[in-house]
Amino acid sequence: MASTDHPLRILLIASEVEGLVKTGGLADVARALPETLARLGHEVIVVTPAYGRIKSLWQSWPAPPLCVHLNSFSETWMASRRGRQHGLDLVLLEHEGFFGRAGIYDDGEYPYSDNPVRFAHLCKGALQWCIDHQWQPDIVHANDWQAALTPFYLKEHYRKLPIFERTRSLLTLHNAAYQGQAPSHWLQPLGIHDQFFHPGAFEDNGQLNLLKGGLRFSDAINAVSPGYASELVTDLGGHGLAPIFRDRSKDLHGILNGCDYGQWSPVTDPLIPAQYSKPDEGGKANCKKHLQLELGLAPEPDTPLMVCISRLADQKGFQLLIPALWEVMRDENVQVAILGSGDRNTAAHLHRLNQHFDKRFAFVEGYDMALSHRIEAAGDAFLMPSIFEPCGLNQIYSLCYGTLPLVRAVGGLKDTVVPLNTQLRNSRSATGFMFEEPTAEALEAEIRRMLKVYREKPALWLSMQRNAMKQRFEWEGAAEQYVSLYRSMLSSD
Ligand code: ADP
Ligand code: GLC
């Protein structure tokens, strides 16, 4: 058993890591959390695929071979590339067939049909790496469905190995809507014995569900906000897995993500045209003017600019946002700038708004990290009407840039934004706007209420911006909570 102050050895497994490959917030966390844990004195190795698109990073790193057996008949030869990048100790698992292709999860349209076996190699390869290098982890920290087989392999395939005798596994849920469902013929190739294909483990209505199995076999589970953790046990918020979350509720925790203020602060951000530390000192206004010119919006300093940076996915509430924007844009003088990529149908609707409102609406379809910083800095308000939101990082970034978030009261959004109450009486603590019902009408009403405050109560708006910019969601605090959780896992049987 580990004593309370002995540094821990943590093997963190994730399918994306910021600075290597990123499609969403998982990548931000898979960089910031291990970096912070390492700063706190722990020994952390992050295992992720050696994707072909980042070959220039890893091709010169040594490549000892790694042999992975998912079941007793199969054998896959991979290579493990170990190297450091900005303070992160990385092991990248290389396999041209699985990870050399252009996409991360899909071919641009459809998920790769062999995703279960691709990511199973990540899970088992990570454990095999520990065996080959005699690196004994205290904690195996798996993230989302792509890493969810790790706790299973640890418990069922490697149970008797002395190297993992003391190891405990944590499965973190960044997004439980993605579950790694697959036809049941994958059972045998993945090395999952038929005895585990029942509704209490991997079976989900006749299909294989990797996340579900991972939830069964991990020693502890956590969601990326307390709000999301409490929603997961409900039929409405459990993404179809509520019974298993309820079953494991004693081991289900909520730890709010942090924000990497080294990257996301208007005081130091090198990617924005003017840095600022106060919302009214000119820098923010400059950023707004700059973005209006860049995106072809009318250069009007007093017209409120609402912004959004998002994956275009059902989760993010575009089915509410698009009709609400048609209504609001028709009779309010307001500008909108949206940066997003993903669902083509959603993009088509946003292009239509763009054409219709020309100088007042800008939709940039694509993924652009530098532009996302300029948008955060330029906006007056950030729209995030998610249907569900495990944590959400953009509303946290927005707070720091004095760009007031307007969010739906759900998951991590509820945990991070203090809404202005209906009597407008909490000006000293309010940091944004919030609505409850997942309807376009409720969102539209809240946008109109917000615009009224912007126009009629500039002092209140400014005080909310100041409150927002003072909020701090430091990674140190979140990492310390992870360490307490790890230690409690190690001290229980
Ligand atoms: P999610 O992980 O569900 O997509 P988060 O708010 O947790 O949502 O994190 C999203 C991350 O991805 C943020 O860092 C955000 O800036 C970034 N992001 C999302 N879409 C884009 C885009 N089109 N261009 C640049 N960055 C984006
Ligand atoms: C997921 C969630 C998002 C969360 C992120 C990082 O992609 O959708 O809410 O912030 O992971 O944990």
Coordinates of C-alpha atoms and ligand atoms in Angstrom, one line a residue:
M1 CA 0.0 0.0 0.0
A2 CA 1.3 3.5 -0.9
S3 CA 2.0 5.8 2.0
T4 CA 0.2 9.1 1.7
D5 CA 3.0 11.2 0.5
H6 CA 4.9 8.8 -1.7
P7 CA 4.9 10.0 -5.3
L8 CA 2.7 7.9 -7.6
R9 CA 3.4 6.2 -10.8
I10 CA 0.6 6.9 -13.2
L11 CA 0.0 5.5 -16.7
L12 CA -2.5 7.7 -18.5
I13 CA -4.1 6.4 -21.7
A14 CA -5.9 8.7 -24.1
S15 CA -6.7 8.7 -27.8
E16 CA -5.8 12.3 -28.2
V17 CA -3.4 14.7 -26.6
E18 CA -3.2 18.5 -27.2
G19 CA 0.0 19.4 -29.1
L20 CA -0.1 16.1 -30.9
V21 CA -3.7 15.4 -32.1
K22 CA -6.8 17.1 -30.9
T23 CA -10.5 16.9 -31.8
G24 CA -12.0 18.2 -28.6
G25 CA -11.5 18.8 -24.9
L26 CA -10.2 15.3 -24.1
A27 CA -7.0 16.4 -25.7
D28 CA -6.7 19.5 -23.5
V29 CA -7.2 17.4 -20.4
A30 CA -4.8 14.6 -21.6
R31 CA -2.1 17.2 -21.7
A32 CA -2.8 19.5 -18.8
L33 CA -3.6 16.9 -16.2
P34 CA -0.4 14.8 -16.6
E35 CA 1.7 17.9 -16.9
T36 CA 0.3 19.1 -13.6
L37 CA 0.6 15.7 -11.9
A38 CA 4.2 15.6 -13.0
R39 CA 4.8 19.2 -11.6
L40 CA 3.3 17.9 -8.3
G41 CA 6.1 15.3 -8.2
H42 CA 4.4 12.2 -9.6
E43 CA 5.8 10.0 -12.3
V44 CA 3.4 10.1 -15.3
I45 CA 3.6 8.4 -18.7
V46 CA 1.0 9.2 -21.3
V47 CA 0.3 6.5 -23.9
T48 CA -1.4 7.5 -27.1
P49 CA -1.2 6.3 -30.7
A50 CA 1.7 7.3 -33.0
Y51 CA -0.7 8.8 -35.6
G52 CA 0.8 9.2 -39.0
R53 CA -0.1 12.9 -39.2
I54 CA 2.4 13.6 -36.4
K55 CA 5.2 11.4 -37.7
S56 CA 7.7 14.3 -37.8
L57 CA 7.5 14.4 -34.0
W58 CA 8.2 10.7 -33.3
Q59 CA 10.0 9.3 -36.3
S60 CA 13.4 10.0 -34.7
W61 CA 12.5 8.5 -31.4
P62 CA 13.8 5.0 -30.6
A63 CA 11.4 2.3 -31.6
P64 CA 11.7 -0.9 -29.6
P65 CA 9.2 -3.6 -30.9
L66 CA 6.1 -4.3 -28.9
C67 CA 4.2 -7.5 -29.3
V68 CA 0.5 -7.4 -28.5
H69 CA -1.8 -10.4 -28.1
L70 CA -5.4 -9.5 -27.8
N71 CA -6.3 -13.1 -27.6
S72 CA -4.4 -16.4 -27.5
F73 CA -4.3 -16.7 -31.3
S74 CA -3.5 -13.2 -32.5
E75 CA -0.2 -11.4 -32.4
T76 CA 0.4 -7.9 -33.5
W77 CA 3.8 -6.3 -33.8
M78 CA 3.9 -2.6 -33.0
A79 CA 6.6 -0.3 -32.0
S80 CA 6.7 1.9 -28.9
R81 CA 8.2 5.3 -29.4
R82 CA 9.2 7.0 -26.1
G83 CA 10.0 10.7 -26.0
R84 CA 9.4 14.0 -24.3
Q85 CA 7.4 16.9 -25.5
H86 CA 7.1 20.1 -23.4
G87 CA 7.4 18.3 -20.1
L88 CA 5.3 15.4 -21.1
D89 CA 6.7 11.8 -20.9
L90 CA 5.1 10.1 -23.9
V91 CA 4.9 6.6 -25.2
L92 CA 3.4 6.6 -28.7
L93 CA 2.3 3.2 -30.0
E94 CA 3.1 2.8 -33.7
H95 CA 1.3 0.6 -36.1
E96 CA 1.1 1.7 -39.7
G97 CA -2.1 -0.2 -40.5
F98 CA -4.0 1.1 -37.4
F99 CA -2.7 4.5 -36.9
G100 CA -1.0 5.5 -40.1
R101 CA -4.2 6.5 -41.9
A102 CA -5.4 10.0 -42.4
G103 CA -8.2 10.2 -39.8
I104 CA -8.2 9.7 -36.1
Y105 CA -11.6 8.1 -35.6
D106 CA -13.2 8.3 -39.0
D107 CA -12.6 8.7 -42.8
G108 CA -14.2 12.1 -42.8
E109 CA -17.7 10.6 -43.0
Y110 CA -17.9 7.3 -41.3
P111 CA -16.2 5.9 -38.2
Y112 CA -13.5 3.3 -39.1
S113 CA -15.2 -0.1 -38.8
D114 CA -12.1 -1.5 -37.1
N115 CA -12.1 1.1 -34.4
P116 CA -12.6 -1.5 -31.6
V117 CA -9.5 -3.4 -32.6
R118 CA -7.5 -0.2 -33.3
F119 CA -8.1 1.1 -29.8
A120 CA -7.9 -2.3 -28.1
H121 CA -4.3 -2.3 -29.3
L122 CA -3.8 1.0 -27.6
C123 CA -5.2 -0.4 -24.3
K124 CA -3.3 -3.7 -24.3
G125 CA -0.2 -2.2 -25.9
A126 CA 0.0 0.3 -23.0
L127 CA 0.0 -2.5 -20.4
Q128 CA 2.4 -4.6 -22.5
W129 CA 4.8 -1.6 -22.6
C130 CA 4.8 -1.6 -18.7
I131 CA 5.6 -5.4 -18.7
D132 CA 8.4 -5.0 -21.3
H133 CA 10.0 -2.1 -19.5
Q134 CA 9.2 -3.4 -16.0
W135 CA 7.5 -0.1 -15.2
Q136 CA 5.1 -0.8 -12.4
P137 CA 2.2 1.6 -12.3
D138 CA 0.3 2.4 -9.2
I139 CA -2.6 3.7 -11.3
V140 CA -3.7 3.0 -14.8
H141 CA -5.8 6.0 -15.8
A142 CA -8.0 5.3 -18.8
N143 CA -10.0 8.0 -20.6
D144 CA -13.2 7.5 -22.5
W145 CA -14.3 4.5 -24.6
Q146 CA -11.1 4.3 -26.6
A147 CA -9.2 3.4 -23.4
A148 CA -12.0 1.5 -21.7
L149 CA -10.7 -1.9 -22.4
T150 CA -7.6 -1.3 -20.3
P151 CA -9.3 -2.0 -16.9
F152 CA -10.7 -5.2 -18.4
Y153 CA -7.3 -6.4 -19.7
L154 CA -5.7 -5.5 -16.4
K155 CA -8.3 -7.5 -14.4
E156 CA -8.9 -10.4 -16.6
H157 CA -5.8 -11.0 -18.8
Y158 CA -3.1 -9.8 -16.5
R159 CA -4.6 -10.5 -13.1
K160 CA -1.9 -12.9 -12.1
L161 CA 1.1 -10.8 -13.1
P162 CA 3.1 -9.6 -10.1
I163 CA 3.9 -6.3 -11.9
F164 CA 0.2 -5.3 -11.7
E165 CA -0.5 -6.8 -8.3
R166 CA -1.0 -3.4 -6.7
T167 CA -2.2 -1.5 -9.7
R168 CA -5.6 0.1 -9.6
S169 CA -7.6 1.5 -12.6
L170 CA -9.6 4.6 -13.0
L171 CA -11.9 5.3 -16.0
T172 CA -12.6 8.9 -16.6
L173 CA -15.7 9.9 -18.6
H174 CA -15.2 12.9 -20.7
N175 CA -18.2 12.0 -22.8
A176 CA -20.3 9.0 -22.1
A177 CA -22.4 9.4 -25.2
Y178 CA -19.6 7.8 -27.2
Q179 CA -19.5 4.2 -26.1
G180 CA -17.5 2.2 -28.7
Q181 CA -20.5 0.1 -29.7
A182 CA -19.7 -2.7 -32.1
P183 CA -21.2 -5.9 -33.5
S184 CA -20.7 -8.9 -31.2
H185 CA -18.4 -10.7 -33.6
W186 CA -15.7 -8.5 -32.2
L187 CA -15.8 -10.3 -28.9
Q188 CA -13.3 -13.0 -29.8
P189 CA -10.8 -10.7 -31.8
L190 CA -10.7 -8.4 -28.8
G191 CA -10.1 -11.2 -26.3
I192 CA -13.4 -10.8 -24.5
H193 CA -14.6 -14.2 -23.4
D194 CA -18.3 -15.0 -24.0
Q195 CA -18.8 -15.2 -20.2
F196 CA -18.5 -11.4 -20.1
F197 CA -21.1 -10.9 -22.9
H198 CA -24.1 -10.3 -20.6
P199 CA -26.0 -7.1 -19.7
G200 CA -24.0 -6.6 -16.5
A201 CA -20.8 -6.3 -18.5
F202 CA -20.1 -5.8 -22.2
E203 CA -23.5 -6.6 -23.7
D204 CA -25.8 -3.8 -24.7
N205 CA -28.9 -5.0 -26.5
G206 CA -27.1 -7.7 -28.4
Q207 CA -24.2 -5.5 -29.2
L208 CA -20.8 -5.1 -27.7
N209 CA -20.3 -1.9 -25.7
L210 CA -16.7 -1.2 -24.8
L211 CA -17.4 1.7 -22.4
K212 CA -20.0 -0.3 -20.6
G213 CA -17.5 -3.2 -20.0
G214 CA -14.9 -0.7 -18.9
L215 CA -17.3 0.7 -16.3
R216 CA -17.8 -2.7 -14.9
F217 CA -14.1 -3.6 -14.6
S218 CA -12.5 -0.3 -13.5
D219 CA -11.8 0.1 -9.8
A220 CA -13.2 3.7 -9.8
I221 CA -14.9 5.9 -12.3
N222 CA -15.0 9.7 -12.5
A223 CA -16.9 12.2 -14.6
V224 CA -15.2 15.5 -15.6
S225 CA -17.6 17.6 -13.4
P226 CA -19.7 16.9 -10.3
G227 CA -22.8 18.0 -12.2
Y228 CA -22.3 15.4 -15.0
A229 CA -21.5 12.7 -12.4
S230 CA -24.9 13.4 -10.8
E231 CA -26.7 13.3 -14.2
L232 CA -25.2 10.0 -15.2
V233 CA -27.1 8.1 -12.6
T234 CA -30.4 9.5 -14.0
D235 CA -32.4 7.8 -16.8
L236 CA -32.4 11.2 -18.7
G237 CA -28.7 11.9 -18.3
G238 CA -27.1 8.4 -18.3
H239 CA -26.8 7.9 -22.1
G240 CA -28.6 4.6 -21.7
L241 CA -26.1 3.4 -19.1
A242 CA -27.8 4.8 -16.0
P243 CA -28.4 1.3 -14.4
I244 CA -24.7 0.6 -14.5
F245 CA -23.8 4.1 -13.1
R246 CA -26.4 3.6 -10.4
D247 CA -24.9 0.2 -9.6
R248 CA -21.4 1.7 -9.3
S249 CA -22.5 5.0 -7.7
K250 CA -20.2 4.4 -4.6
D251 CA -17.2 4.4 -7.0
L252 CA -18.4 7.3 -9.2
H253 CA -16.8 10.6 -8.6
G254 CA -17.0 14.1 -10.2
I255 CA -13.8 16.1 -10.7
L256 CA -14.1 19.4 -12.5
N257 CA -11.6 20.0 -15.3
G258 CA -9.1 22.8 -14.9
C259 CA -8.1 25.5 -17.4
D260 CA -4.6 25.8 -18.8
Y261 CA -4.1 29.5 -18.1
G262 CA -0.7 29.3 -19.7
Q263 CA -2.5 29.0 -23.0
W264 CA -5.8 30.7 -22.3
S265 CA -5.3 34.1 -20.7
P266 CA -5.8 37.5 -22.4
V267 CA -3.0 38.9 -20.4
T268 CA -0.3 36.7 -22.1
D269 CA -2.0 35.2 -25.1
P270 CA 0.4 35.6 -28.1
L271 CA -2.4 34.6 -30.5
I272 CA -4.6 37.7 -30.0
P273 CA -4.1 41.1 -31.6
A274 CA -4.1 43.0 -28.3
Q275 CA -3.5 41.6 -24.8
Y276 CA -5.5 42.9 -21.9
S277 CA -6.0 42.4 -18.2
K278 CA -9.2 44.4 -17.8
P279 CA -12.3 44.2 -19.9
D280 CA -12.5 48.0 -20.4
E281 CA -9.0 49.0 -21.0
G282 CA -9.1 49.0 -24.8
G283 CA -7.4 45.7 -25.6
K284 CA -10.6 43.8 -25.7
A285 CA -12.3 46.4 -27.9
N286 CA -9.3 46.2 -30.2
C287 CA -9.7 42.5 -30.5
K288 CA -13.3 42.9 -31.4
K289 CA -12.6 45.5 -34.1
H290 CA -9.8 43.3 -35.5
L291 CA -12.1 40.2 -35.7
Q292 CA -15.0 42.2 -37.2
L293 CA -12.6 43.3 -40.0
E294 CA -11.1 39.8 -40.4
L295 CA -14.5 38.1 -40.7
G296 CA -16.2 40.8 -42.8
L297 CA -18.6 42.0 -40.0
A298 CA -19.5 45.6 -39.8
P299 CA -16.9 47.4 -37.7
E300 CA -19.3 48.6 -35.0
P301 CA -17.9 48.8 -31.5
D302 CA -21.3 49.0 -29.8
T303 CA -23.1 46.2 -31.6
P304 CA -23.0 43.1 -29.3
L305 CA -20.9 40.3 -30.8
M306 CA -22.0 36.8 -29.8
V307 CA -19.5 34.0 -30.6
C308 CA -19.3 30.3 -30.5
I309 CA -16.5 27.8 -31.1
S310 CA -17.6 24.2 -31.2
R311 CA -17.7 20.8 -32.7
L312 CA -20.8 20.7 -34.8
A313 CA -22.5 17.8 -33.0
D314 CA -26.0 17.2 -31.6
Q315 CA -24.6 17.5 -28.1
K316 CA -23.8 21.2 -28.6
G317 CA -27.4 22.3 -29.1
F318 CA -27.3 23.7 -32.7
Q319 CA -30.9 22.4 -33.1
L320 CA -31.8 25.1 -30.5
L321 CA -29.3 27.7 -31.6
I322 CA -30.1 27.8 -35.3
P323 CA -33.8 28.6 -35.0
A324 CA -33.2 31.0 -32.0
L325 CA -30.6 32.9 -34.1
W326 CA -33.0 33.3 -37.1
E327 CA -35.5 34.9 -34.7
V328 CA -33.1 37.1 -32.8
M329 CA -31.2 38.2 -35.9
R330 CA -34.4 39.4 -37.6
D331 CA -35.2 42.1 -35.1
E332 CA -32.1 42.8 -33.0
N333 CA -29.0 44.6 -34.1
V334 CA -26.5 41.9 -33.1
Q335 CA -23.5 40.2 -34.7
V336 CA -22.6 36.5 -34.5
A337 CA -19.3 34.8 -35.2
I338 CA -19.2 31.0 -35.2
L339 CA -16.2 28.7 -35.8
G340 CA -17.0 25.0 -36.0
S341 CA -16.5 21.8 -37.9
G342 CA -18.4 18.5 -37.9
D343 CA -21.9 17.7 -39.0
R344 CA -22.5 18.8 -42.6
N345 CA -26.2 19.5 -42.2
T346 CA -25.5 21.8 -39.3
A347 CA -22.8 23.5 -41.3
A348 CA -25.2 24.0 -44.2
H349 CA -27.7 25.7 -41.9
L350 CA -25.0 28.0 -40.5
H351 CA -23.9 28.9 -44.1
R352 CA -27.5 29.8 -44.8
L353 CA -27.6 32.2 -41.9
N354 CA -24.3 33.6 -43.1
Q355 CA -25.6 34.3 -46.5
H356 CA -28.8 35.8 -45.2
F357 CA -27.3 38.2 -42.6
D358 CA -24.1 38.9 -44.5
K359 CA -22.4 41.7 -42.5
R360 CA -23.8 40.6 -39.2
F361 CA -23.1 36.9 -39.3
A362 CA -19.9 35.1 -39.9
F363 CA -19.6 31.3 -40.0
V364 CA -16.1 29.9 -40.4
E365 CA -16.3 26.2 -41.2
G366 CA -13.2 24.5 -40.1
Y367 CA -10.8 23.8 -37.2
D368 CA -8.5 26.7 -36.4
M369 CA -6.8 27.0 -33.1
A370 CA -5.4 30.5 -33.6
L371 CA -8.7 31.8 -34.8
S372 CA -10.4 30.3 -31.7
H373 CA -8.2 32.4 -29.5
R374 CA -9.0 35.6 -31.5
I375 CA -12.7 34.8 -31.2
E376 CA -12.6 34.2 -27.5
A377 CA -10.9 37.6 -27.0
A378 CA -13.2 39.5 -29.4
G379 CA -16.6 38.3 -28.3
D380 CA -19.0 40.1 -25.9
A381 CA -20.8 36.8 -25.2
F382 CA -20.2 33.1 -25.8
L383 CA -23.1 30.9 -26.7
M384 CA -23.0 27.3 -25.4
P385 CA -26.6 25.9 -25.4
S386 CA -25.5 22.3 -25.0
I387 CA -28.1 19.5 -24.7
F388 CA -25.6 17.8 -22.3
E389 CA -22.0 18.9 -21.4
P390 CA -19.7 16.7 -19.4
C391 CA -17.6 19.7 -18.4
G392 CA -17.1 22.2 -21.3
L393 CA -13.9 24.1 -21.6
N394 CA -14.9 27.0 -23.9
Q395 CA -17.2 28.6 -21.3
I396 CA -14.2 28.5 -18.9
Y397 CA -11.9 30.1 -21.4
S398 CA -14.6 32.7 -22.1
L399 CA -14.9 33.7 -18.5
C400 CA -11.2 34.4 -18.4
Y401 CA -11.4 36.6 -21.6
G402 CA -14.4 38.6 -20.1
T403 CA -16.7 37.1 -22.8
L404 CA -19.8 36.3 -20.9
P405 CA -21.0 32.8 -21.4
L406 CA -24.7 32.1 -22.1
V407 CA -25.2 28.4 -21.3
R408 CA -27.8 25.8 -20.7
A409 CA -28.1 24.6 -17.1
V410 CA -26.5 21.3 -17.5
G411 CA -23.4 19.3 -16.5
G412 CA -20.2 21.2 -16.1
L413 CA -21.8 24.4 -17.5
K414 CA -23.9 24.6 -14.3
D415 CA -20.8 24.0 -12.2
T416 CA -18.8 26.8 -13.8
V417 CA -21.1 29.7 -14.6
V418 CA -23.0 31.8 -12.0
P419 CA -26.1 33.0 -13.8
L420 CA -27.4 36.6 -13.5
N421 CA -30.7 36.2 -11.6
T422 CA -34.0 37.5 -12.8
Q423 CA -34.0 40.4 -10.4
L424 CA -30.5 41.3 -11.7
R425 CA -29.5 41.5 -8.0
N426 CA -26.3 39.3 -8.0
S427 CA -24.1 41.7 -10.0
R428 CA -21.2 41.0 -7.6
S429 CA -21.1 37.3 -8.3
A430 CA -22.8 36.7 -11.6
T431 CA -20.6 35.6 -14.5
G432 CA -23.0 34.8 -17.2
F433 CA -26.5 33.8 -18.4
M434 CA -28.3 30.4 -18.1
F435 CA -31.5 28.8 -19.3
E436 CA -33.1 25.5 -18.4
E437 CA -35.4 24.0 -21.0
P438 CA -33.8 22.5 -24.0
T439 CA -35.9 24.5 -26.5
A440 CA -35.2 27.2 -29.0
E441 CA -37.8 29.4 -27.3
A442 CA -36.0 29.2 -24.0
L443 CA -32.7 30.0 -25.6
E444 CA -34.1 32.8 -27.6
A445 CA -35.6 34.4 -24.5
E446 CA -32.3 34.2 -22.6
I447 CA -30.4 35.7 -25.6
R448 CA -32.9 38.6 -25.7
R449 CA -32.6 39.1 -21.9
M450 CA -28.8 39.2 -22.2
L451 CA -28.9 41.7 -25.1
K452 CA -31.2 43.9 -23.0
V453 CA -28.6 43.9 -20.1
Y454 CA -25.8 44.6 -22.6
R455 CA -27.6 47.7 -24.0
E456 CA -29.4 49.0 -20.9
K457 CA -27.1 48.1 -18.0
P458 CA -23.5 48.7 -19.2
A459 CA -22.2 49.0 -15.6
L460 CA -23.8 45.7 -14.7
W461 CA -22.3 44.1 -17.8
L462 CA -18.9 45.4 -16.9
S463 CA -19.1 44.2 -13.3
M464 CA -20.0 40.7 -14.6
Q465 CA -17.0 40.8 -16.9
R466 CA -14.8 41.6 -14.0
N467 CA -16.3 38.8 -11.9
A468 CA -15.8 36.4 -14.9
M469 CA -12.2 37.4 -15.4
K470 CA -11.5 36.7 -11.7
Q471 CA -12.7 33.1 -11.8
R472 CA -10.0 30.5 -11.6
F473 CA -10.2 26.9 -12.4
E474 CA -6.6 25.9 -11.8
W475 CA -5.4 22.5 -12.8
E476 CA -3.4 22.2 -9.5
G477 CA -6.7 21.9 -7.6
A478 CA -8.1 19.4 -10.0
A479 CA -4.9 17.3 -10.1
E480 CA -4.9 17.2 -6.2
Q481 CA -8.4 15.8 -6.3
Y482 CA -7.2 13.1 -8.7
V483 CA -4.3 12.3 -6.4
S484 CA -6.6 11.9 -3.5
L485 CA -8.8 9.7 -5.5
Y486 CA -5.8 7.6 -6.7
R487 CA -4.7 7.2 -3.1
S488 CA -8.1 6.2 -1.9
M489 CA -8.2 3.6 -4.6
L490 CA -4.8 2.2 -3.6
S491 CA -5.7 2.0 0.1
S492 CA -8.9 0.0 -0.5
D493 CA -9.0 -3.7 -1.4
Ligands
ADP1 P1 -15.8 19.1 -26.5 O1 -14.6 18.4 -26.0 O2 -17.1 18.5 -26.2 O3 -15.7 19.4 -28.0 P2 -14.9 21.4 -24.8 O4 -15.5 22.7 -24.6 O5 -14.5 20.6 -23.6 O6 -15.9 20.6 -25.8 O7 -13.6 21.5 -25.6 C1 -13.5 21.9 -26.9 C2 -12.1 22.2 -27.3 O8 -11.9 22.1 -28.7 C3 -11.7 23.6 -26.9 O9 -10.3 23.7 -26.6 C4 -12.1 24.4 -28.2 O10 -11.4 25.6 -28.3 C5 -11.6 23.4 -29.2 N1 -12.4 23.5 -30.5 C6 -13.6 23.0 -30.7 N2 -14.0 23.3 -32.0 C7 -12.9 24.0 -32.6 C8 -12.7 24.6 -33.8 N3 -13.6 24.4 -34.8 N4 -11.5 25.2 -34.0 C9 -10.6 25.3 -33.0 N5 -10.8 24.8 -31.8 C10 -11.9 24.1 -31.6
GLC2 C1 -15.6 16.0 -23.7 C2 -16.8 16.8 -23.3 C3 -16.5 18.1 -22.8 C4 -15.3 18.1 -21.8 C5 -14.2 17.5 -22.5 C6 -12.9 17.4 -21.6 O1 -15.3 16.1 -25.1 O2 -17.8 16.9 -24.4 O3 -17.7 18.6 -22.1 O4 -15.0 19.4 -21.4 O5 -14.5 16.2 -22.9 O6 -13.1 16.7 -20.5

